[in-house]
Each structure stands twice: as structure tokens, then as C-alpha cells.
Tab-separated table of C-alpha atoms and ligand atoms in Angstrom:
chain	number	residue	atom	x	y	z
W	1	UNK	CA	207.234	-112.761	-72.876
W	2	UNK	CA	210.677	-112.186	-73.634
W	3	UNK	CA	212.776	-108.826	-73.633
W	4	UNK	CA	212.558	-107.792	-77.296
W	5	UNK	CA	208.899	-109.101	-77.427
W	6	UNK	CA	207.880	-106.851	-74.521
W	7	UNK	CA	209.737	-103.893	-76.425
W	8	UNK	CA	207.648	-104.396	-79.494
W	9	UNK	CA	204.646	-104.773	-77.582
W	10	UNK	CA	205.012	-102.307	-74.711
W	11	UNK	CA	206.572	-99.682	-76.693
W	12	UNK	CA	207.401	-96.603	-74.367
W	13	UNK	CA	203.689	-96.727	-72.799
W	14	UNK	CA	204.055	-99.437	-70.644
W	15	UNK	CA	200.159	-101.588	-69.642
W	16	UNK	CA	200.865	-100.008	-66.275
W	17	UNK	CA	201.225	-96.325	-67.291
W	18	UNK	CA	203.975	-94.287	-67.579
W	19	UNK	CA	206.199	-96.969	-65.592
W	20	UNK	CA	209.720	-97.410	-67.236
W	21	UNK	CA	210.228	-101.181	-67.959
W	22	UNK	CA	212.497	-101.881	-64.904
W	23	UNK	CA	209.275	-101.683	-63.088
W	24	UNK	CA	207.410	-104.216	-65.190
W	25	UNK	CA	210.402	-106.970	-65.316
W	26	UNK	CA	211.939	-108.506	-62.133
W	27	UNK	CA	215.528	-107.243	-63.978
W	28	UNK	CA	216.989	-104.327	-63.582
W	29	UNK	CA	217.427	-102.139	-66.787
W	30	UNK	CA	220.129	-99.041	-65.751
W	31	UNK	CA	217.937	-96.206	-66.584
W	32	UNK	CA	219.948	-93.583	-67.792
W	33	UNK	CA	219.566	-90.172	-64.376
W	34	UNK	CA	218.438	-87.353	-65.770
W	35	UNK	CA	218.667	-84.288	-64.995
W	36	UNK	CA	215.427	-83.084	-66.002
W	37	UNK	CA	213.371	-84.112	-63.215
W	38	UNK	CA	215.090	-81.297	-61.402
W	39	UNK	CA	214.819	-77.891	-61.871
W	40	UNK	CA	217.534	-75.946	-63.596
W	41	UNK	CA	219.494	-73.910	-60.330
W	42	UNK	CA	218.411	-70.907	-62.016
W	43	UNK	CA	214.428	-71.465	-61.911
W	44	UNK	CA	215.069	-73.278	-58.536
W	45	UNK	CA	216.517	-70.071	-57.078
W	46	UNK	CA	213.733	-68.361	-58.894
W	47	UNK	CA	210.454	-70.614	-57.120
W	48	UNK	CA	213.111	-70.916	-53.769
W	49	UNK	CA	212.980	-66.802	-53.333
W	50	UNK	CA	209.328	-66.564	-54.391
W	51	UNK	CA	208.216	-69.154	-51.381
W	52	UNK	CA	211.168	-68.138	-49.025
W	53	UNK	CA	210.162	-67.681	-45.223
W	54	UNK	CA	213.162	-67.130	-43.334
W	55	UNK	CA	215.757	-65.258	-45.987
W	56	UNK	CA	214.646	-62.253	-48.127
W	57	UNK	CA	216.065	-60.562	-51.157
W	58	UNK	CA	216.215	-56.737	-50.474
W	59	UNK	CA	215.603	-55.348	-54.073
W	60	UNK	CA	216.889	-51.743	-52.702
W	61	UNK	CA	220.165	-53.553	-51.701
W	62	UNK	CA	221.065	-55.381	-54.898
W	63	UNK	CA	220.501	-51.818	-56.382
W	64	UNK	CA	223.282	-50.349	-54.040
W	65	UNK	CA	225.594	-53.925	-54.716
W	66	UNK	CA	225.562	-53.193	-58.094
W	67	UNK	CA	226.270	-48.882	-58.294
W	68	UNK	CA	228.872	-50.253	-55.503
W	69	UNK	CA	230.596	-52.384	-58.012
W	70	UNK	CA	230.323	-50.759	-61.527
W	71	UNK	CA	233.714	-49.677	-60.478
W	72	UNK	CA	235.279	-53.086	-60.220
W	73	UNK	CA	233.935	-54.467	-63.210
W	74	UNK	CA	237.333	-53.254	-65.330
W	75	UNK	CA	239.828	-54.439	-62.269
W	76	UNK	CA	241.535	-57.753	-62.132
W	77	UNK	CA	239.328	-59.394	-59.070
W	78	UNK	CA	236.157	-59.228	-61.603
W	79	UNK	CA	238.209	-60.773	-64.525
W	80	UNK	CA	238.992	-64.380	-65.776
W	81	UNK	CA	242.570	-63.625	-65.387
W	82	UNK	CA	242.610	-62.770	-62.146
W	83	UNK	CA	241.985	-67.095	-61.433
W	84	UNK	CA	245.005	-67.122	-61.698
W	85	UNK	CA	247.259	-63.572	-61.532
W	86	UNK	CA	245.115	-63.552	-58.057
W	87	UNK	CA	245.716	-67.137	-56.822
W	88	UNK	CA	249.395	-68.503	-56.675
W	89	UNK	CA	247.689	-71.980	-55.433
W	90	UNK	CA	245.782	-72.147	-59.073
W	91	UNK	CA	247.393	-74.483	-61.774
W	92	UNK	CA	249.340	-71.161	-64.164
W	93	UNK	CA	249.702	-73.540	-67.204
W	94	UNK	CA	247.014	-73.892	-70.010
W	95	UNK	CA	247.050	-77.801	-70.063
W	96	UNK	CA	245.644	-81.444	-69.374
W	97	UNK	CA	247.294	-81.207	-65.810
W	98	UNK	CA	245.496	-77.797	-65.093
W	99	UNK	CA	242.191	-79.695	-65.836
W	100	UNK	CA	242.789	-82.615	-64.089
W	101	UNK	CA	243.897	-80.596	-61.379
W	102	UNK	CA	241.012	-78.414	-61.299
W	103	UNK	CA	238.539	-81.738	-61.682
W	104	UNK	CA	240.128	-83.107	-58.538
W	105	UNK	CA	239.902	-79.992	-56.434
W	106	UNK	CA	236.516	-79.388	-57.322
W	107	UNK	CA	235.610	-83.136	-56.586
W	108	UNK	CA	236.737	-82.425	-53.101
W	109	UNK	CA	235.837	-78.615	-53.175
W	110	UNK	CA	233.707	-78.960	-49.645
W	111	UNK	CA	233.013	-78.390	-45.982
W	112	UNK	CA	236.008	-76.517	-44.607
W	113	UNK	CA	234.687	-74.553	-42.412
W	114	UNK	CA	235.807	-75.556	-38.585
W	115	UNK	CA	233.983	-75.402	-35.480
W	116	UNK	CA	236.463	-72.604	-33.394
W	117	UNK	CA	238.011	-69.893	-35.761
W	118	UNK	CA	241.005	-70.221	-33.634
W	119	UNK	CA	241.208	-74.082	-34.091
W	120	UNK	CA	241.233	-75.565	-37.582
W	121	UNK	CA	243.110	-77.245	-40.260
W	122	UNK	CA	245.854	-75.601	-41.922
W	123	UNK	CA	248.189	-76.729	-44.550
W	124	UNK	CA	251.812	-75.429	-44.729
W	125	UNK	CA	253.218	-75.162	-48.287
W	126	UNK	CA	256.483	-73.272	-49.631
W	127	UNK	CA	256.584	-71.575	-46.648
W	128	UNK	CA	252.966	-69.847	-46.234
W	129	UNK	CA	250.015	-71.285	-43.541
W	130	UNK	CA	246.654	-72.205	-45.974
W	131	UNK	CA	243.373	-72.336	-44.540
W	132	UNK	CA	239.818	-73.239	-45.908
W	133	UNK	CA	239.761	-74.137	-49.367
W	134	UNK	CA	243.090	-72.931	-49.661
W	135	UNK	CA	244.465	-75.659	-47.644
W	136	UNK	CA	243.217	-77.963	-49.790
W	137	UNK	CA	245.017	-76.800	-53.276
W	138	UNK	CA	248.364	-76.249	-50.617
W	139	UNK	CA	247.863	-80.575	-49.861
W	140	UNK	CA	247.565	-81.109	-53.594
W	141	UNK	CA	250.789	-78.733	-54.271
W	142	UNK	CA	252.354	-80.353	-51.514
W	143	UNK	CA	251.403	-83.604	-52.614
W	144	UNK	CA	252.580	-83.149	-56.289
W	145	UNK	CA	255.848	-81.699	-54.902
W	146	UNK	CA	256.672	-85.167	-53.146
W	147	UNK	CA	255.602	-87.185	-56.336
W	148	UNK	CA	252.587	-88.148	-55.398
W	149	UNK	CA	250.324	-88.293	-58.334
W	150	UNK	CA	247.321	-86.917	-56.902
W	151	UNK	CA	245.428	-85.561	-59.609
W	152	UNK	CA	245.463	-88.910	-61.394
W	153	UNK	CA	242.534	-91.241	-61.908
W	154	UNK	CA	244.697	-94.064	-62.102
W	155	UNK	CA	246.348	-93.159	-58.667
W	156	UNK	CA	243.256	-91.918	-56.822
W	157	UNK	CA	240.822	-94.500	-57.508
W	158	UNK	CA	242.705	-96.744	-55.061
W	159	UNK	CA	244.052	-94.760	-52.699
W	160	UNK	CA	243.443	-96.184	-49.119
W	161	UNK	CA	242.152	-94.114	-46.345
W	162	UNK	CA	245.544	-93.691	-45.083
W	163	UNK	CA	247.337	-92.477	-48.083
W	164	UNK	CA	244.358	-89.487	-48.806
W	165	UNK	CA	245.073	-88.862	-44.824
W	166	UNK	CA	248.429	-88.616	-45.368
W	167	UNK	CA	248.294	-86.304	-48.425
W	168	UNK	CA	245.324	-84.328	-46.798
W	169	UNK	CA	247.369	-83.767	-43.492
W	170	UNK	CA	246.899	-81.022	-41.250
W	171	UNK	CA	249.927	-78.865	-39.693
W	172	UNK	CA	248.095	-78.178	-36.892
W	173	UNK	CA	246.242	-80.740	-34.656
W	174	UNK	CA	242.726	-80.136	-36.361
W	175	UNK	CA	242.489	-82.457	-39.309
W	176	UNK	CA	240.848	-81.123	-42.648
W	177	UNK	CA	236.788	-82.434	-41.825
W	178	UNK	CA	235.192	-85.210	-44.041
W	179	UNK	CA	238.361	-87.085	-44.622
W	180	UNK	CA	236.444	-90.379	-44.728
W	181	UNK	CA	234.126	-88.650	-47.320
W	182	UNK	CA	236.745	-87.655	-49.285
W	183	UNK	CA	238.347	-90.782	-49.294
W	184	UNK	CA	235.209	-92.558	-50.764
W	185	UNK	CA	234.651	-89.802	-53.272
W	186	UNK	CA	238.284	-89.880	-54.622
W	187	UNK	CA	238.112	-94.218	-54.978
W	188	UNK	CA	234.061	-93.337	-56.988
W	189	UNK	CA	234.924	-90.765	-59.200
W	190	UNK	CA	238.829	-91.660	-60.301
W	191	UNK	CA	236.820	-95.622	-60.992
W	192	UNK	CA	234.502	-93.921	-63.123
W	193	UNK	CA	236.527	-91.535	-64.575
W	194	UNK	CA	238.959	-94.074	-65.949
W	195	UNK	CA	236.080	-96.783	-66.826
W	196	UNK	CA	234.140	-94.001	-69.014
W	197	UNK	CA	236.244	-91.488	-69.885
W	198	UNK	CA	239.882	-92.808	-70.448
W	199	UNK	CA	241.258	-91.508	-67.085
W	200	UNK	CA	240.781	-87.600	-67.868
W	201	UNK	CA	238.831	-85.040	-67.563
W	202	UNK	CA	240.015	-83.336	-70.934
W	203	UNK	CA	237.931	-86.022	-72.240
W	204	UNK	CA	234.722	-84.854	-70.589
W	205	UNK	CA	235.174	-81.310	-71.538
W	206	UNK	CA	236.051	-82.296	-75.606
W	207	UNK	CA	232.662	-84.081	-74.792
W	208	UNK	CA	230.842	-81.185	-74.176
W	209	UNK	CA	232.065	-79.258	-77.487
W	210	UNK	CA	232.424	-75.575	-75.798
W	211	UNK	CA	229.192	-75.742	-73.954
W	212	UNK	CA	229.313	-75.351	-69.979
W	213	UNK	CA	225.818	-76.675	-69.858
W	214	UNK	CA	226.501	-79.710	-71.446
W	215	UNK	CA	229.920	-80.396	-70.095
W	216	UNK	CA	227.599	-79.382	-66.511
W	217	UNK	CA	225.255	-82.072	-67.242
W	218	UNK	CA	227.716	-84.769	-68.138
W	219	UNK	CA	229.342	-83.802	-64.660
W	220	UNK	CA	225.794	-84.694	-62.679
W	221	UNK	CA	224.991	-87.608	-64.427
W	222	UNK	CA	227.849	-89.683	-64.233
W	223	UNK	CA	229.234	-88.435	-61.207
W	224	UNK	CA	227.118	-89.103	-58.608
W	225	UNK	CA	229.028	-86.980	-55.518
W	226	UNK	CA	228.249	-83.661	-57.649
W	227	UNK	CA	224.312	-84.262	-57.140
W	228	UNK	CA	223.529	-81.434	-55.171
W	229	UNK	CA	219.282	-81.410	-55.512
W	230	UNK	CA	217.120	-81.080	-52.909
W	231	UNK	CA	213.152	-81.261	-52.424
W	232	UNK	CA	211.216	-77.700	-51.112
W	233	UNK	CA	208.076	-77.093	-51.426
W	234	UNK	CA	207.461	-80.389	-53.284
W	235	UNK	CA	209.536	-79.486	-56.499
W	236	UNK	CA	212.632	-81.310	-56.845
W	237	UNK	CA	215.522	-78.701	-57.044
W	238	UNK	CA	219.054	-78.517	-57.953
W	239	UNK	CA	222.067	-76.012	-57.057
W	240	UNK	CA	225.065	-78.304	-58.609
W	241	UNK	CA	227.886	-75.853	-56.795
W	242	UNK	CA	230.796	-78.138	-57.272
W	243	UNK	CA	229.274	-79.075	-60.791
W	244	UNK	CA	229.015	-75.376	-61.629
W	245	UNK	CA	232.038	-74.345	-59.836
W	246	UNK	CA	233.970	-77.316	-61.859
W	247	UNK	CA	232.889	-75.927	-65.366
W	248	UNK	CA	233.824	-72.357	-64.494
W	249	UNK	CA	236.722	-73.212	-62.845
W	250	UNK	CA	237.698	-75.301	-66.043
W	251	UNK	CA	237.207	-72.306	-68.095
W	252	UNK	CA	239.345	-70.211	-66.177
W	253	UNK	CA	241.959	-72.724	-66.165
W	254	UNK	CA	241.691	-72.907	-69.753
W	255	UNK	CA	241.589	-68.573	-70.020
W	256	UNK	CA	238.367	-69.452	-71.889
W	257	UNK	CA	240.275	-70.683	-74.848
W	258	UNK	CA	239.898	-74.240	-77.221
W	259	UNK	CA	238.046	-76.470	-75.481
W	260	UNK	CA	237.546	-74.092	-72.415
W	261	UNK	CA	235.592	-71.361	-74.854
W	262	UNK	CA	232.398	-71.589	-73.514
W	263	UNK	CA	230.022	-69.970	-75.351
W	264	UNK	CA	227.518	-70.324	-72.673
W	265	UNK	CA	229.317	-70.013	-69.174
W	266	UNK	CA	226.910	-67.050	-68.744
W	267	UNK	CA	224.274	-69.363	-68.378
W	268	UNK	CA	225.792	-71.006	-65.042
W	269	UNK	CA	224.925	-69.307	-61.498
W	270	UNK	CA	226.997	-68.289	-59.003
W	271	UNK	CA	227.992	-71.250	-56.218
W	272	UNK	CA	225.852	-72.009	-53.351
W	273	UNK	CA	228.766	-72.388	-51.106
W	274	UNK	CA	228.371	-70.903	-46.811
W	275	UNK	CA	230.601	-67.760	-48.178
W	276	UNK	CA	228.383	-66.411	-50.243
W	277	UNK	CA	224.859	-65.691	-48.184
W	278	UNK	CA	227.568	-64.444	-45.812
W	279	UNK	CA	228.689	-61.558	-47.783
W	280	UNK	CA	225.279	-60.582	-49.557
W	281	UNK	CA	224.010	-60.203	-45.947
W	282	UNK	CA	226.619	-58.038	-44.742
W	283	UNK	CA	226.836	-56.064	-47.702
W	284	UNK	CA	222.618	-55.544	-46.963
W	285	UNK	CA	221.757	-57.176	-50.492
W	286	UNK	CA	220.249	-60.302	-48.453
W	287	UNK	CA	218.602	-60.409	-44.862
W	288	UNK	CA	217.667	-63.150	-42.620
W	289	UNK	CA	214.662	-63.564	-40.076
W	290	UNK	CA	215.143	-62.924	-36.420
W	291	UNK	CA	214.466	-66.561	-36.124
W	292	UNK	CA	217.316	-67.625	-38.668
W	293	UNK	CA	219.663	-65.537	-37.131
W	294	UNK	CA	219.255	-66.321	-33.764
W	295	UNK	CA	219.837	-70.407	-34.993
W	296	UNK	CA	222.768	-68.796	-36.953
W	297	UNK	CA	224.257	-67.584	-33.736
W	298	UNK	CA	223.892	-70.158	-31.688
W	299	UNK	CA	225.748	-71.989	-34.349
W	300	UNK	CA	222.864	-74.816	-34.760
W	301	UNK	CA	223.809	-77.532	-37.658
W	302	UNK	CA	221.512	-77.986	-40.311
W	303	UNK	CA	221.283	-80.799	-42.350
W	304	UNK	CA	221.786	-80.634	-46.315
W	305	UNK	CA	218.284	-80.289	-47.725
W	306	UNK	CA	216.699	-78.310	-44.632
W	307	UNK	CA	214.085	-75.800	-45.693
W	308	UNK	CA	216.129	-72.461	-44.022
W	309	UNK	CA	219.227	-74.174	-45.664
W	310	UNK	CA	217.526	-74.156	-49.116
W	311	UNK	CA	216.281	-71.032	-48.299
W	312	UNK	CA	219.468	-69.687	-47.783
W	313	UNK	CA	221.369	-71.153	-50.527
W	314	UNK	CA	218.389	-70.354	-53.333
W	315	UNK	CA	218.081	-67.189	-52.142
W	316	UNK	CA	221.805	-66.702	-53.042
W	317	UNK	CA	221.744	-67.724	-56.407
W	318	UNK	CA	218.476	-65.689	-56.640
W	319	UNK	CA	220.071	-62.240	-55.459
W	320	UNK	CA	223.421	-62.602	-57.507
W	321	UNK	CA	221.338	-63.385	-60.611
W	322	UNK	CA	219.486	-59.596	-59.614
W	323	UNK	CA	223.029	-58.269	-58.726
W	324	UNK	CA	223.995	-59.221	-62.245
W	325	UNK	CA	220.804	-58.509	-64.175
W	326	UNK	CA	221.302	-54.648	-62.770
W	327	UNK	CA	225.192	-54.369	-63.302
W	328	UNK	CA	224.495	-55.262	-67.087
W	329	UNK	CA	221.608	-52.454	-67.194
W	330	UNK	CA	224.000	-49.900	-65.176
W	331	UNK	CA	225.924	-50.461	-68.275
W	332	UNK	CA	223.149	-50.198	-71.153
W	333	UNK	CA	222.411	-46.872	-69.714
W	334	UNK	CA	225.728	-46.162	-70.468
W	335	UNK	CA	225.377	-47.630	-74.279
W	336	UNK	CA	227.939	-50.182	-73.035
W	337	UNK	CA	227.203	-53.858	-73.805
W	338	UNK	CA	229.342	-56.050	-71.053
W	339	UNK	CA	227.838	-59.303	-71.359
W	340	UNK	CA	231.242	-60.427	-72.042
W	341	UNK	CA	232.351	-58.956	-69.059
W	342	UNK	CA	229.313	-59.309	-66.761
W	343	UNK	CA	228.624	-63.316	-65.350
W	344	UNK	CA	227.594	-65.016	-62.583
W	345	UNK	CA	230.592	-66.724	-62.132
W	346	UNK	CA	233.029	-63.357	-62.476
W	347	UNK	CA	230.600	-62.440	-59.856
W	348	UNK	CA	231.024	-65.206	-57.317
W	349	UNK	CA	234.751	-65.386	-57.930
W	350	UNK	CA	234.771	-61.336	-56.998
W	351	UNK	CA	232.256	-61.798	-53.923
W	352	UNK	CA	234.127	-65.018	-52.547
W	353	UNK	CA	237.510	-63.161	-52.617
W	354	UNK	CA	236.279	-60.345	-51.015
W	355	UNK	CA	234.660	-62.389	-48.582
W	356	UNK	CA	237.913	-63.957	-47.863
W	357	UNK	CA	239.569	-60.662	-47.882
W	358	UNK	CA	236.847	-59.139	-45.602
W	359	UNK	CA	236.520	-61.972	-42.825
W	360	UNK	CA	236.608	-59.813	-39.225
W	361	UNK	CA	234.490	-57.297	-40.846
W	362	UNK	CA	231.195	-59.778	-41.258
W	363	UNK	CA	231.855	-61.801	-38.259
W	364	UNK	CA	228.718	-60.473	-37.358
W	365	UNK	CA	227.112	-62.624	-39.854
W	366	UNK	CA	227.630	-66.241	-39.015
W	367	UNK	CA	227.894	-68.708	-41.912
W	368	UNK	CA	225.485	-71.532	-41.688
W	369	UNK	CA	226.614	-74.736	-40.384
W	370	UNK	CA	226.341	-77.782	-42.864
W	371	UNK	CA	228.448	-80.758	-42.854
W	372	UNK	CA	228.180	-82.396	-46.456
W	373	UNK	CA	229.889	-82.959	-49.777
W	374	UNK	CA	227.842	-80.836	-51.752
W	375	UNK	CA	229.769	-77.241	-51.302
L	1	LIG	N1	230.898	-69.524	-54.219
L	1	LIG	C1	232.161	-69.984	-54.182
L	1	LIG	N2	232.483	-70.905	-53.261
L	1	LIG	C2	233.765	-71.330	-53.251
L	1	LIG	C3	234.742	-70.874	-54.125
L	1	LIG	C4	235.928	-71.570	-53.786
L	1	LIG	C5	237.277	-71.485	-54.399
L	1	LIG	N3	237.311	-70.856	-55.666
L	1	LIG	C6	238.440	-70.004	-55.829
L	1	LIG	C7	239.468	-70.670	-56.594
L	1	LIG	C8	239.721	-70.003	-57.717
L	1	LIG	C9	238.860	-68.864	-57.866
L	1	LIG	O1	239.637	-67.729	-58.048
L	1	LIG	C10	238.075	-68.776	-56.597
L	1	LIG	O2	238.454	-67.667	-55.866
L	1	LIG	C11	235.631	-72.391	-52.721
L	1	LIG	N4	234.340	-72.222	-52.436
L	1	LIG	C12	233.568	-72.755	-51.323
L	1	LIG	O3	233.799	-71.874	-50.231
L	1	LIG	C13	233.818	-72.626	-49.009
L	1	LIG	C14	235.211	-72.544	-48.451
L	1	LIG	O4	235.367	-71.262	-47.906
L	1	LIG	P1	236.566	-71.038	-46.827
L	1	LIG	O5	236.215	-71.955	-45.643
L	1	LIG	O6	236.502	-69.558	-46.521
L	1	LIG	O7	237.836	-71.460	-47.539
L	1	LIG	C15	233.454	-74.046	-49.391
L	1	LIG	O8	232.044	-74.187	-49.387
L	1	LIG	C16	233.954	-74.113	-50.824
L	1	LIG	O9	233.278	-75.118	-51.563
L	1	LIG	C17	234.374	-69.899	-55.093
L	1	LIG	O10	235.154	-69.406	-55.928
L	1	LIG	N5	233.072	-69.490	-55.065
């Protein structure tokens, strides 16, 4: 029976079920990934908190979050501009560069966190010590400084493990973690962004004509490194941080203008990063089991897909979507509409910073230990 045959006669039922025809020929046909066998990170966080052992969502605390920040909503940390009045690190320019810049740091946007607070990679640049996530925009300054042209496709795609340790280098003796990861994600994602998408980014985003959902699923489907699903429970569930982080992060670049006016970046969450559960337990919006915390403390790794680590990260999502949810009625009350001025991902950006800005204060909270490439 030959190929075009078997599509006339199999049609989409195939004599063996619902099997796709890979399964019924000895060739393989690429099925196209989808994202639907997944659920959205919204309704994951959703069935995550409903079935959640180890980390609760204190209803009584969101309320207090929210009355603690109707204040904030007006001042620059809650606002788009303050990506990049706020940041000095953050491409200033509304241009291709800014979005390739922002696709490359967001395709490496992982795992900083080091194993002594007193002992971990830094990154010197015009003067001032980076750390964190920080140190890895100061490497790509530094990096386009010496005419290195990092956030290239064309240059990335074949850098060799040396050159993306060189670029990547430490100032201190602690070198930034995952450096072989990083090197394999730069060579997969610069190949496929200059086989399928001429080299840029800009092209991805035209491709999603102002919507962050669809500019967030052309991100997870051809990029495989930005697949960040795991199983609980039996359902198949998704968080997409660096996915998410990417779109919003391309809209702020972009001051949510042209191609970067989203008219649906209020539908993304905020980012499942180790940061946030940090700060929406110490602010009392979020609280762990004895059990958790005592792992917490001890500083125990978990692995990428473990049940208290999906707890934790769904959870998360869960609460800020509550957090958000009663800043908008806060509002209403007032006969003030702020969905414009009210989002997830203002959210996140306000909670990271202040997280960053707040770091002796929660030391009681430990972050969780995970080392992956997903956030
Ligand atoms: N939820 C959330 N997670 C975020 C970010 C950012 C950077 N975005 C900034 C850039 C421009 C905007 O103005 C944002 O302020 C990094 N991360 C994650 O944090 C962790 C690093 O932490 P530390 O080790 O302390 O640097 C790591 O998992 C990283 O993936 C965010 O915004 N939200």
C-alpha cells in the first residue's frame, strides 16, 4: 500500500484507532508537537493548587498582598517602563537588536542560583560587580562591547564550548553553572532560528501578529529548550517560564508598541522562576509544610518535575493569578478599571525586583534547589 493510497484509505482514523500514521508505517512522518496535550500554565496552576500537599495558598494573605500594593500600582516598579528606566543592563533602544537581545537572554534565562551566598559567579561590567541573572545581561554587554556578536544566530549557532566559556566568564573563581547546557542550547536554537526563521527573532514575533499567545506557542513548538511541562497527578502540565518570560520581556522591549502591542499579554502568568515562591512566602501570601521546609533548609536538590517542585512552582502561578484577580477588584470598588495597568507579568516584574531588593530580609525562606534549563 503506498503513502497516498494509505491516506485515501486510512483517512485520519487509522485501522488501529486513534494512532497517527507514523505508528502504522515503518517511516517516520515529523508530527507536528503540540501544545495541546498540555495544559495551559494557567489551568495547570489551577488543578496544581487544588491537589497541592506540601505548599498552600493562604487566601487571607493574597488579600493583605494586594491592599499592600494598591499603592504601587501608579509607581514606576509596577510599570512597563520601568524594564527599562529600572534596569541599565536592559537593551534602551526600540529595535531588531533589543529583540534579538532579549531572545538570547531569555534562551539562557536559567539556574543562577549558587551553592554558598558568599561564593558565586559574578560578572564585572563598566565598572559595577553583577550577580544572578544580572551577570548574565553584564557577559552579553561585555561581550557586545569587545565585538563579539553574541546575540546573533549566525554567530551563536557555532560557537564552541570555549568561546560561550569565554564570553560567559566569571570574575571570580565560581563559574556561571550550566555552561555546558548553555553551550548546547545556544548551537540548537541559533540552527533553528536561522533554518526557520531567517536568523531573527523579529521574524517570530511579526509571526505572531500582536498576540503573546501565539508568538508563546510558536516559542514551545519549535524551540525545544523552552519546554517546560511536567506530569502531576497524571495530567500533563506546562509552566513555559522562559517562553512566557520571552514574550513579556519582548513586549517591554518593544514599550508594547508595533509588533510588541500585545493585545493579549494579560493572558500570560507570572514566571515560575526559585524567586518568586520565595517572596510570596515571606510576604505570608504562600506557606510551605513543615516537611517542605525542613528539605528547604537542609538545602536538598530536587529534580525538575518533582511533585513538591511542581507544587511549589504551580502554586506560584496560582497565588499571583489571586494576587491579581483582587488588585483589579480593589480597583472596581473604586469605579477604576486597571486592566491596562493590572497583569501578571507587571506583577512578577514588581515581585522579582523586590525580591532582589529585599534579599537578607527573606533569608529565612530558602529558595528551592533545582538545577535545569527551564527557569
Ligand atoms: N519570575 C521572574 N523570574 C526571573 C525574572 C528575571 C529577570 N527579569 C528582569 C529583567 C527585566 C525585568 O525588569 C525583570 O526584572 C530572571 N528571572 C529568574 O530568576 C532567577 C534568577 O534570580 P537571581 O539568582 O536572584 O538573579 C532565575 O530563575 C531566572 O530565570 C523575572 O523578571 N521574573
Amino acid at each position: 500500500m503506498d503513502l497516498m493510497m494509505a491516506l485515501f484509505v486510512l483517512g485520519p482514523v487509522t485501522p488501529l484507532g486513534h494512532l497517527a500514521l507514523s505508528e502504522c508505517f515503518s517511516f517516520p512522518i515529523a508530527r507536528k508537537r503540540v501544545m495541546e496535550a498540555f495544559l495551559s500554565p494557567k489551568d495547570s496552576a489551577k488543578f496544581i493548587a487544588e491537589n497541592s500537599r506540601d505548599v498552600l495558598v493562604e487566601e487571607e494573605g493574597v488579600r493583605k498582598v494586594a491592599e499592600a500594593l494598591f499603592d504601587k500600582v501608579s509607581a514606576k516598579e509596577f510599570s512597563l517602563a520601568g524594564w527599562k528606566s529600572l534596569h541599565e543592563l536592559n537593551p534602551q533602544a526600540v529595535s531588531d537588536d533589543a529583540v534579538n537581545w532579549v531572545f538570547l537572554a531569555d534562551t539562557l534565562n536559567f539556574s543562577f542560583w549558587s551553592e554558598h551566598e558568599d561564593c558565586k559567579c559574578l560578572v564585572k561590567y563598566r565598572g559595577k560587580m553583577y550577580s544572578g541573572y544580572w551577570s548574565l545581561c553584564a557577559a552579553i554587554n561585555r561581550a557586545l562591547d569587545d565585538g563579539i556578536p553574541i546575540t546573533s544566530a549566525a554567530y551563536y549557532a557555532t560557537m564552541t564550548l570555549e568561546q560561550v566559556r569565554h564570553v560567559f566568564r566569571s570574575d571570580t573563581d565560581v563559574p556561571m553553572p550550566l555552561i555546558e547546557e548553555r553551550h548546547r542550547i545556544l548551537n540548537e536554537t541559533g540552527t533553528i532560528l536561522l533554518e526557520k526563521f531567517g536568523g531573527s527573532f523579529v521574524t517570530c514575533v511579526k509571526m505572531s501578529e500582536k498576540s503573546a499567545q501565539k508568538l508563546l506557542r510558536i516559542v514551545v513548538e519549535n524551540f525545544p529548550s523552552y519546554r517546560d511541562e511536567a506530569t502531576f497527578k497524571g495530567k500533563k502540565v506546562s509552566f513555559y517560564k522562559r517562553a512566557q518570560i520571552l514574550v513579556a520581556d519582548t513586549w517591554s522591549a518593544l514599550e508594547g508598541k508595533g509588533d510588541g502591542c500585545f493585545g493579549d499579554i494579560s493572558s500570560l502568568t507570572i514566571f515560575a522562576d526559585y524567586r518568586i515562591p520565595q517572596v510570596l512566602v515571606h510576604l505570608g501570601a504562600m506557606r510551605y509544610s513543615d516537611e517542605l521546609m525542613r528539605k528547604l533548609h537542609e538545602g536538598i536538590m530536587f529534580q525538575s518535575g518533582d511533585k513538591q517542585e511542581v507544587e511549589i512552582r504551580g502554586c506560584s502561578i496560582w497565588c499571583c493569578g489571586l494576587i491579581c484577580d483582587h488588585l483589579l477588584e480593589l480597583y472596581k470598588k473604586k469605579g477604576q478599571n486597571m486592566s491596562e495597568r493590572i497583569n501578571a507579568v507587571l506583577l512578577d516584574y514588581y515581585l522579582w525586583d523586590y525580591a532582589r531588593d529585599h534579599r537578607e530580609d527573606m533569608k529565612e525562606i530558602p529558595i528551592h534547589r533545582v538545577r535545569c534549563i527551564y527557569y
